[in-house]
Amino acid sequence: GSETNDGSVTAESVPSLMKHMPLCMNRLMQGVMSDHHLKYQGRQQLSLFLKGIGLSAEEALRFWQIQFTSGPGSMSIERFNKEYKYTFRHNYGLEGGRINYKPWDCRTILSKPRPSKNEYHGCPYRDLHRDQLADQLQKMGLDQGARLDDVLELSDRGEYQVACTKVFELVHGEKIDTLLKNGDTVDETSITHPNLYYSRSLYLES
Ligand code: SF4
């Protein structure tokens, strides 16, 4: 489709877009890249998000096949085609009831069963232990200190989306300041959807 021809989102370019993704999607990306697999809820959460950022059905199948079948201990292409191809096509409305499934918003993500061991779905601000969350936030570029503590505090209080919005502001602080200095307006409403986090981040880069 056109999405693949204009150089926007392809199977190969998805990892380079992680810097624009909220922590929930970053975690799923890290998970699929290290395990060459994702369990059901994780597959759904990430694949619908990727659909929302403009990954076409064709490129999505390539993305998942590459992730699931490359690297040590990964499955064969035959097994991928037999057991997994259908579900990814299904998410694009190409199988079954042909429903055009929408990317999940934060509320939907928070309403799903919580991740158990070896699962990466859900909202990390709710589902990660404090230490793990602090670790992930530092990987996103937040320094240890008051700001990081603020985010952890918000998570402890159950204000997951506020925590996520705060992280967005901290990660993109310089760019937001530049825009404001130029007299541009910046959307400061709360993050309620992972795809909103992504498009806002992409907008700040352009
Ligand atoms: Fe993802 Fe929403 Fe949680 Fe942010 S608040 S990490 S976008 S589920």
PDB file of C-alpha atoms in Angstrom, residues 9 28 130 138 142 154 160 192 201:
ATOM      1  CA  VAL A   9       6.307   2.887   8.355  1.00  0.00           C
ATOM      2  CA  LEU A  28       6.237  -4.786  24.193  1.00  0.00           C
ATOM      3  CA  ARG A 130       8.845   0.477  41.494  1.00  0.00           C
ATOM      4  CA  GLN A 138      16.089   5.867  33.211  1.00  0.00           C
ATOM      5  CA  LEU A 142      15.059  10.398  32.827  1.00  0.00           C
ATOM      6  CA  LEU A 154       2.047   9.350  40.598  1.00  0.00           C
ATOM      7  CA  TYR A 160      -1.069   6.162  35.517  1.00  0.00           C
ATOM      8  CA  THR A 192      -5.296   8.924  27.131  1.00  0.00           C
ATOM      9  CA  SER A 201       6.061  12.930  19.809  1.00  0.00           C
TER      10      SER A 201
END
